[in-house]
Amino acid sequence: MSTTTSEALRDEVRRRYAEAALAVDEGEARGCCDESCCTRESADFGESLYTIEQRGELPDAAALASLGCGNPTAVAELRAGDTVLDLGSGGGIDVILSAKRVGPTGRAFGLDMTDEMLALAVRNAAEAGVANAIFLKGVIEEVPLPAASVDVVISNCVINLSVDKPAVFAELARVVRPGGRIGVSDVVAEDRLEPAERAERGSYVGCVAGALSKGEYEAALEAAGFDDVSVEFTHEVADGMHGAIVKARKPLQAG
Ligand SMILES: C[S@@+](CC[C@H](N)C(=O)[O-])C[C@H]1O[C@@H](n2cnc3c(N)ncnc32)[C@H](O)[C@@H]1O
């Protein structure tokens, strides 16, 4: 992808998610896929992927702002005292749930490039009463945190939006401490689908056209030095495209 094309695509992603954040302020939910397939009623995306108990822990605006395709907090095995990083934290839903889970001795960072989403997330965390949620402005291809500073990286329907996925995997390998882990939800394609076929099934800003295939995801994480890599499909969002749980662990010692 040329630099101009990827910059234009990233600007389009930012513009679209700024609009989604502003829509929440107006009391309207807007999902992360094409208008036709992502409504508030859709069970494929958004707050319906969380348990009733989890939704009860959240301010209404945080639940309304949910634009994910899974529930990474359900699979990331967060423990008291963990430092968690959420890539592309949006309205803050997974950061707030993580902050509650890791408790006062832990911290949950949310990283997002869109000012309107960051403002919404800060308000939501304040309303939820969590003091250990920290929101950072930046891109997931260049994480503004030191090396080996994070126990767990989570993310919900964001890595497919990256215009430079090798940079994201390199950053994952850099920020996760040895022995740390990742638990990510994302849209993932079956290996039979070529990139052009993925693009026929949905837009880039709608979290479909930029999706990696299962084999590509596994290979990228293994190349970045992760062990115990797994990519499990959870629900189909378009023909051959799935919401998926991606897990991996960084070895205690480099192999
Ligand atoms: C589909 S929404 C998901 C938001 C949140 N994870 C959730 O589950 O509700 C994508 C979010 O990722 C952010 N984003 C997309 N690409 C990004 C990038 N390269 N760097 C940082 N943030 C990014 C957008 O601003 C938006 O808030």
Tab-separated table of C-alpha atoms and ligand atoms in Angstrom:
chain	number	residue	atom	x	y	z
A	1	MET	CA	0.000	0.000	0.000
A	2	SER	CA	1.451	3.421	-0.919
A	3	THR	CA	1.982	5.987	1.857
A	4	THR	CA	-0.654	8.291	0.367
A	5	THR	CA	-3.217	5.505	0.166
A	6	SER	CA	-2.604	4.333	3.716
A	7	GLU	CA	-2.718	7.877	5.098
A	8	ALA	CA	-6.002	8.519	3.295
A	9	LEU	CA	-7.417	5.261	4.628
A	10	ARG	CA	-6.349	6.034	8.183
A	11	ASP	CA	-7.902	9.529	7.893
A	12	GLU	CA	-11.131	7.938	6.691
A	13	VAL	CA	-11.109	5.507	9.646
A	14	ARG	CA	-10.509	8.408	12.051
A	15	ARG	CA	-13.289	10.490	10.470
A	16	ARG	CA	-15.756	7.619	10.614
A	17	TYR	CA	-15.074	6.827	14.289
A	18	ALA	CA	-15.154	10.494	15.273
A	19	GLU	CA	-18.680	10.560	13.816
A	20	ALA	CA	-19.556	7.389	15.743
A	21	ALA	CA	-18.363	8.976	19.015
A	22	LEU	CA	-20.384	12.126	18.360
A	23	ALA	CA	-23.439	9.989	17.560
A	24	VAL	CA	-23.215	8.446	21.034
A	25	ASP	CA	-23.358	11.944	22.497
A	26	GLU	CA	-26.623	12.299	20.627
A	27	GLY	CA	-27.879	9.037	22.121
A	28	GLU	CA	-27.558	7.012	18.922
A	29	ALA	CA	-25.448	3.841	18.569
A	30	ARG	CA	-23.465	3.233	15.402
A	31	GLY	CA	-21.517	0.057	14.728
A	32	CYS	CA	-18.197	-0.671	13.136
A	33	CYS	CA	-19.441	-2.172	9.937
A	34	ASP	CA	-21.453	-1.203	6.923
A	35	GLU	CA	-24.674	0.582	7.789
A	36	SER	CA	-26.586	-2.321	6.285
A	37	CYS	CA	-25.170	-4.975	8.603
A	38	CYS	CA	-24.438	-3.190	11.828
A	39	THR	CA	-27.388	-1.916	13.729
A	40	ARG	CA	-28.012	-1.575	17.413
A	41	GLU	CA	-30.018	-4.809	17.187
A	42	SER	CA	-27.194	-6.756	15.536
A	43	ALA	CA	-25.855	-9.575	17.689
A	44	ASP	CA	-22.593	-9.612	15.691
A	45	PHE	CA	-21.170	-6.320	16.938
A	46	GLY	CA	-21.423	-4.092	19.984
A	47	GLU	CA	-22.769	-4.278	23.505
A	48	SER	CA	-24.836	-7.455	22.976
A	49	LEU	CA	-21.540	-9.402	23.097
A	50	TYR	CA	-21.184	-8.594	26.818
A	51	THR	CA	-22.879	-10.344	29.716
A	52	ILE	CA	-25.739	-8.710	31.571
A	53	GLU	CA	-23.458	-8.459	34.631
A	54	GLN	CA	-20.783	-6.642	32.624
A	55	ARG	CA	-23.314	-4.250	31.118
A	56	GLY	CA	-24.497	-3.505	34.625
A	57	GLU	CA	-20.973	-2.329	35.516
A	58	LEU	CA	-20.947	0.243	32.707
A	59	PRO	CA	-22.383	3.717	32.197
A	60	ASP	CA	-25.071	3.702	29.479
A	61	ALA	CA	-22.891	5.781	27.130
A	62	ALA	CA	-20.006	3.289	27.398
A	63	ALA	CA	-22.277	0.382	26.471
A	64	LEU	CA	-23.889	2.426	23.705
A	65	ALA	CA	-20.452	3.278	22.299
A	66	SER	CA	-19.412	-0.360	22.033
A	67	LEU	CA	-18.252	-1.019	18.486
A	68	GLY	CA	-16.386	-4.263	18.994
A	69	CYS	CA	-16.846	-7.694	17.458
A	70	GLY	CA	-16.202	-9.715	20.611
A	71	ASN	CA	-15.557	-9.462	24.323
A	72	PRO	CA	-11.800	-9.612	24.953
A	73	THR	CA	-12.209	-9.116	28.694
A	74	ALA	CA	-13.983	-12.490	28.811
A	75	VAL	CA	-10.972	-14.353	27.426
A	76	ALA	CA	-7.941	-12.392	28.603
A	77	GLU	CA	-7.811	-13.933	32.105
A	78	LEU	CA	-7.109	-10.609	33.788
A	79	ARG	CA	-5.738	-10.758	37.335
A	80	ALA	CA	-5.529	-8.267	40.175
A	81	GLY	CA	-2.459	-6.071	39.718
A	82	ASP	CA	-2.116	-6.628	35.947
A	83	THR	CA	-1.219	-3.778	33.612
A	84	VAL	CA	-3.547	-4.012	30.606
A	85	LEU	CA	-3.370	-2.175	27.278
A	86	ASP	CA	-6.414	-1.903	24.996
A	87	LEU	CA	-5.462	-1.115	21.381
A	88	GLY	CA	-8.102	1.140	19.826
A	89	SER	CA	-10.087	1.689	23.013
A	90	GLY	CA	-12.978	3.626	21.450
A	91	GLY	CA	-15.562	4.686	24.045
A	92	GLY	CA	-13.636	2.823	26.742
A	93	ILE	CA	-15.866	-0.202	27.393
A	94	ASP	CA	-13.055	-2.773	27.634
A	95	VAL	CA	-10.750	-0.398	29.523
A	96	ILE	CA	-13.402	0.220	32.172
A	97	LEU	CA	-14.152	-3.500	32.574
A	98	SER	CA	-10.405	-4.269	32.699
A	99	ALA	CA	-9.724	-1.513	35.242
A	100	LYS	CA	-12.375	-3.009	37.513
A	101	ARG	CA	-10.963	-6.511	37.034
A	102	VAL	CA	-7.304	-5.619	37.785
A	103	GLY	CA	-8.303	-3.490	40.778
A	104	PRO	CA	-6.475	-0.652	42.480
A	105	THR	CA	-3.058	-2.337	42.242
A	106	GLY	CA	-3.389	-2.680	38.471
A	107	ARG	CA	-3.837	-0.259	35.587
A	108	ALA	CA	-5.720	-0.281	32.312
A	109	PHE	CA	-4.433	1.852	29.442
A	110	GLY	CA	-6.608	2.676	26.450
A	111	LEU	CA	-4.899	3.835	23.256
A	112	ASP	CA	-6.842	5.514	20.462
A	113	MET	CA	-6.067	7.949	17.641
A	114	THR	CA	-9.471	9.681	17.538
A	115	ASP	CA	-9.932	12.722	19.807
A	116	GLU	CA	-13.714	12.365	19.961
A	117	MET	CA	-13.419	8.727	21.107
A	118	LEU	CA	-10.810	9.630	23.730
A	119	ALA	CA	-13.049	12.403	25.121
A	120	LEU	CA	-15.987	9.964	25.302
A	121	ALA	CA	-13.842	7.305	26.999
A	122	VAL	CA	-12.532	9.731	29.628
A	123	ARG	CA	-16.104	10.792	30.465
A	124	ASN	CA	-17.271	7.168	30.602
A	125	ALA	CA	-14.429	6.108	32.911
A	126	ALA	CA	-15.165	9.042	35.240
A	127	GLU	CA	-18.842	8.107	35.311
A	128	ALA	CA	-17.927	4.476	36.016
A	129	GLY	CA	-15.795	5.682	38.946
A	130	VAL	CA	-12.594	3.918	37.872
A	131	ALA	CA	-9.431	5.744	38.902
A	132	ASN	CA	-6.966	3.296	37.304
A	133	ALA	CA	-8.022	3.812	33.657
A	134	ILE	CA	-5.599	5.903	31.624
A	135	PHE	CA	-6.303	7.007	28.064
A	136	LEU	CA	-3.479	7.765	25.637
A	137	LYS	CA	-3.637	9.419	22.245
A	138	GLY	CA	-1.654	7.652	19.550
A	139	VAL	CA	-1.639	4.958	16.915
A	140	ILE	CA	-1.409	1.248	17.520
A	141	GLU	CA	1.465	1.061	15.032
A	142	GLU	CA	3.584	3.170	17.428
A	143	VAL	CA	2.493	2.542	20.999
A	144	PRO	CA	3.495	5.339	23.413
A	145	LEU	CA	4.539	2.966	26.217
A	146	PRO	CA	7.953	1.531	27.152
A	147	ALA	CA	9.136	-1.942	26.165
A	148	ALA	CA	7.998	-4.868	28.340
A	149	SER	CA	5.624	-2.631	30.333
A	150	VAL	CA	2.337	-4.508	29.793
A	151	ASP	CA	1.068	-7.842	31.166
A	152	VAL	CA	-1.883	-8.213	28.815
A	153	VAL	CA	-2.808	-6.595	25.504
A	154	ILE	CA	-6.470	-6.671	24.554
A	155	SER	CA	-8.176	-5.158	21.523
A	156	ASN	CA	-11.655	-5.304	20.081
A	157	CYS	CA	-12.189	-5.043	16.338
A	158	VAL	CA	-9.285	-2.686	15.633
A	159	ILE	CA	-6.284	-4.592	14.241
A	160	ASN	CA	-8.239	-5.226	11.010
A	161	LEU	CA	-8.402	-1.413	10.630
A	162	SER	CA	-4.637	-0.939	10.739
A	163	VAL	CA	-2.964	0.188	7.533
A	164	ASP	CA	0.367	-1.270	8.743
A	165	LYS	CA	-0.278	-4.613	10.442
A	166	PRO	CA	3.404	-5.702	10.591
A	167	ALA	CA	4.069	-2.583	12.692
A	168	VAL	CA	1.210	-3.545	15.060
A	169	PHE	CA	2.619	-7.051	15.594
A	170	ALA	CA	6.107	-5.610	16.174
A	171	GLU	CA	4.642	-3.260	18.789
A	172	LEU	CA	2.791	-6.136	20.466
A	173	ALA	CA	6.074	-8.014	20.768
A	174	ARG	CA	7.819	-4.923	22.141
A	175	VAL	CA	5.332	-3.806	24.815
A	176	VAL	CA	4.283	-7.184	26.239
A	177	ARG	CA	6.560	-8.336	29.033
A	178	PRO	CA	8.131	-11.827	28.848
A	179	GLY	CA	5.432	-14.248	30.044
A	180	GLY	CA	2.712	-11.728	29.167
A	181	ARG	CA	-0.181	-12.455	26.849
A	182	ILE	CA	-2.629	-11.131	24.330
A	183	GLY	CA	-6.397	-11.701	24.163
A	184	VAL	CA	-7.857	-9.941	21.157
A	185	SER	CA	-11.215	-9.948	19.383
A	186	ASP	CA	-11.108	-9.191	15.691
A	187	VAL	CA	-12.736	-9.928	12.371
A	188	VAL	CA	-10.783	-12.728	10.674
A	189	ALA	CA	-11.245	-14.290	7.229
A	190	GLU	CA	-11.191	-17.953	6.300
A	191	ASP	CA	-7.945	-18.798	4.503
A	192	ARG	CA	-9.814	-19.552	1.283
A	193	LEU	CA	-10.666	-15.861	0.806
A	194	GLU	CA	-8.198	-13.688	-1.121
A	195	PRO	CA	-7.986	-10.007	-0.070
A	196	ALA	CA	-10.174	-8.972	-3.029
A	197	GLU	CA	-12.864	-11.438	-1.931
A	198	ARG	CA	-12.748	-10.055	1.633
A	199	ALA	CA	-13.240	-6.552	0.213
A	200	GLU	CA	-16.346	-7.749	-1.663
A	201	ARG	CA	-17.936	-8.661	1.682
A	202	GLY	CA	-17.700	-5.280	3.410
A	203	SER	CA	-15.875	-1.982	3.632
A	204	TYR	CA	-12.482	-1.194	5.161
A	205	VAL	CA	-13.861	1.213	7.792
A	206	GLY	CA	-16.556	-1.385	8.463
A	207	CYS	CA	-13.894	-3.815	9.806
A	208	VAL	CA	-14.207	-6.339	6.974
A	209	ALA	CA	-12.019	-5.495	3.965
A	210	GLY	CA	-8.830	-5.109	6.024
A	211	ALA	CA	-9.221	-8.378	7.929
A	212	LEU	CA	-6.372	-10.868	7.987
A	213	SER	CA	-7.027	-14.537	7.373
A	214	LYS	CA	-6.638	-17.089	10.179
A	215	GLY	CA	-3.370	-18.370	8.725
A	216	GLU	CA	-2.015	-14.843	8.220
A	217	TYR	CA	-2.844	-13.930	11.838
A	218	GLU	CA	-1.178	-17.063	13.234
A	219	ALA	CA	1.916	-16.608	11.067
A	220	ALA	CA	2.261	-12.916	12.003
A	221	LEU	CA	2.071	-13.639	15.743
A	222	GLU	CA	4.521	-16.534	15.494
A	223	ALA	CA	6.929	-14.409	13.429
A	224	ALA	CA	6.677	-11.713	16.131
A	225	GLY	CA	7.905	-14.292	18.667
A	226	PHE	CA	4.662	-15.362	20.360
A	227	ASP	CA	3.905	-18.946	21.514
A	228	ASP	CA	0.619	-20.768	22.118
A	229	VAL	CA	-1.000	-18.859	19.263
A	230	SER	CA	-4.665	-19.614	18.631
A	231	VAL	CA	-7.308	-18.004	16.412
A	232	GLU	CA	-10.810	-19.319	17.099
A	233	PHE	CA	-13.851	-18.294	15.103
A	234	THR	CA	-16.829	-17.411	17.310
A	235	HIS	CA	-19.528	-16.130	14.941
A	236	GLU	CA	-19.819	-15.509	11.215
A	237	VAL	CA	-20.279	-11.835	10.281
A	238	ALA	CA	-20.280	-12.326	6.483
A	239	ASP	CA	-19.694	-15.273	4.153
A	240	GLY	CA	-16.304	-16.665	5.214
A	241	MET	CA	-15.627	-13.770	7.625
A	242	HIS	CA	-15.845	-14.314	11.385
A	243	GLY	CA	-15.648	-12.612	14.717
A	244	ALA	CA	-12.677	-14.398	16.315
A	245	ILE	CA	-10.758	-14.675	19.564
A	246	VAL	CA	-7.000	-14.423	19.098
A	247	LYS	CA	-4.745	-15.545	21.935
A	248	ALA	CA	-0.965	-15.803	22.297
A	249	ARG	CA	1.732	-15.737	24.956
A	250	LYS	CA	5.185	-14.163	24.908
A	251	PRO	CA	7.792	-16.694	26.019
A	252	LEU	CA	9.612	-16.025	29.277
A	253	GLN	CA	12.887	-16.251	27.389
A	254	ALA	CA	13.418	-15.382	23.735
A	255	GLY	CA	13.664	-18.661	21.782
B	1	LIG	C1	-14.336	-0.527	15.664
B	1	LIG	S1	-13.936	0.696	16.842
B	1	LIG	C2	-13.696	-0.313	18.298
B	1	LIG	C3	-13.644	0.492	19.566
B	1	LIG	C4	-13.567	-0.324	20.859
B	1	LIG	N1	-12.448	-1.227	20.840
B	1	LIG	C5	-14.853	-1.070	21.120
B	1	LIG	O1	-14.830	-2.292	21.246
B	1	LIG	O2	-15.895	-0.425	21.221
B	1	LIG	C6	-12.279	1.118	16.348
B	1	LIG	C7	-11.537	2.110	17.236
B	1	LIG	O3	-10.154	2.010	16.936
B	1	LIG	C8	-9.598	3.281	16.708
B	1	LIG	N2	-8.509	3.082	15.737
B	1	LIG	C9	-8.602	2.585	14.496
B	1	LIG	N3	-7.391	2.478	13.926
B	1	LIG	C10	-6.503	2.926	14.852
B	1	LIG	C11	-5.085	3.067	14.864
B	1	LIG	N4	-4.340	2.732	13.798
B	1	LIG	N5	-4.483	3.551	15.978
B	1	LIG	C12	-5.234	3.910	17.059
B	1	LIG	N6	-6.580	3.814	17.101
B	1	LIG	C13	-7.210	3.309	16.013
B	1	LIG	C14	-10.753	4.132	16.226
B	1	LIG	O4	-10.532	5.500	16.501
B	1	LIG	C15	-11.920	3.564	17.012
B	1	LIG	O5	-12.077	4.197	18.249
